[in-house]
Each structure stands twice: as C-alpha cells, then as structure tokens.
Amino acid sequence: MKQSEIKELSVTELQDKLSETKKSYSDLKLAHAISPLENPIQLRTIRRTVARIATELTKRELQ
C-alpha cells in the first residue's frame, strides 16, 4: 500500500487496516517459521506497510 493511498483513508479505516495488516504479518511470519515462504520479501513489504499506517495515525493524532 502506497503512502498516497494511506493518506486518503479516514482514521477508522486506518485503524481497521492496521489490525488487518498486523494479523496478516503475524500469520506470514508463523508460516515462514514452519516452512520457508516462496517470496520472503512479502514480510518486509507488509512490515513497512504496518509502519506507514502507524506513522500516519500518529501524525493525525498530533494534529
């Protein structure tokens, strides 16, 4: 998910998206621990998406 897409979402949508992304990240991480993923770069991409969403939420709280 790109930063421009994240900025268009509302706060409640961001919170929902954050919980979804965190869950998918933990699921992928667990699956990778059991057997290697075909594309382990997915972990990095999802982790960065979580950080982008969390950063945008924090930024909106401070405004």
PDB file of C-alpha atoms in Angstrom, residues 2 7 15-16 19 25 27-28 30 33 39 41 47 49 57 59:
ATOM      1  CA  LYS A   2       1.427   3.335  -1.037  1.00  0.00           C
ATOM      2  CA  LYS A   7      -3.414   9.463   3.276  1.00  0.00           C
ATOM      3  CA  GLN A  15      -7.173   1.522  12.400  1.00  0.00           C
ATOM      4  CA  ASP A  16      -9.023  -1.342  10.713  1.00  0.00           C
ATOM      5  CA  SER A  19      -5.176  -4.509  12.586  1.00  0.00           C
ATOM      6  CA  TYR A  25       2.059 -10.162   9.032  1.00  0.00           C
ATOM      7  CA  ASP A  27       0.332 -15.214  10.003  1.00  0.00           C
ATOM      8  CA  LEU A  28       3.012 -14.931   7.325  1.00  0.00           C
ATOM      9  CA  LEU A  30       4.448 -18.014  11.525  1.00  0.00           C
ATOM     10  CA  ALA A  33       8.966 -20.179  10.573  1.00  0.00           C
ATOM     11  CA  ASN A  39       8.590 -14.949  -1.583  1.00  0.00           C
ATOM     12  CA  ILE A  41      10.193 -10.242   0.604  1.00  0.00           C
ATOM     13  CA  ARG A  47       6.124  -4.776   7.899  1.00  0.00           C
ATOM     14  CA  THR A  49       3.084  -1.062   5.363  1.00  0.00           C
ATOM     15  CA  LEU A  57      -2.190   7.515  12.630  1.00  0.00           C
ATOM     16  CA  LYS A  59       0.660  12.115  12.670  1.00  0.00           C
TER      17      LYS A  59
END
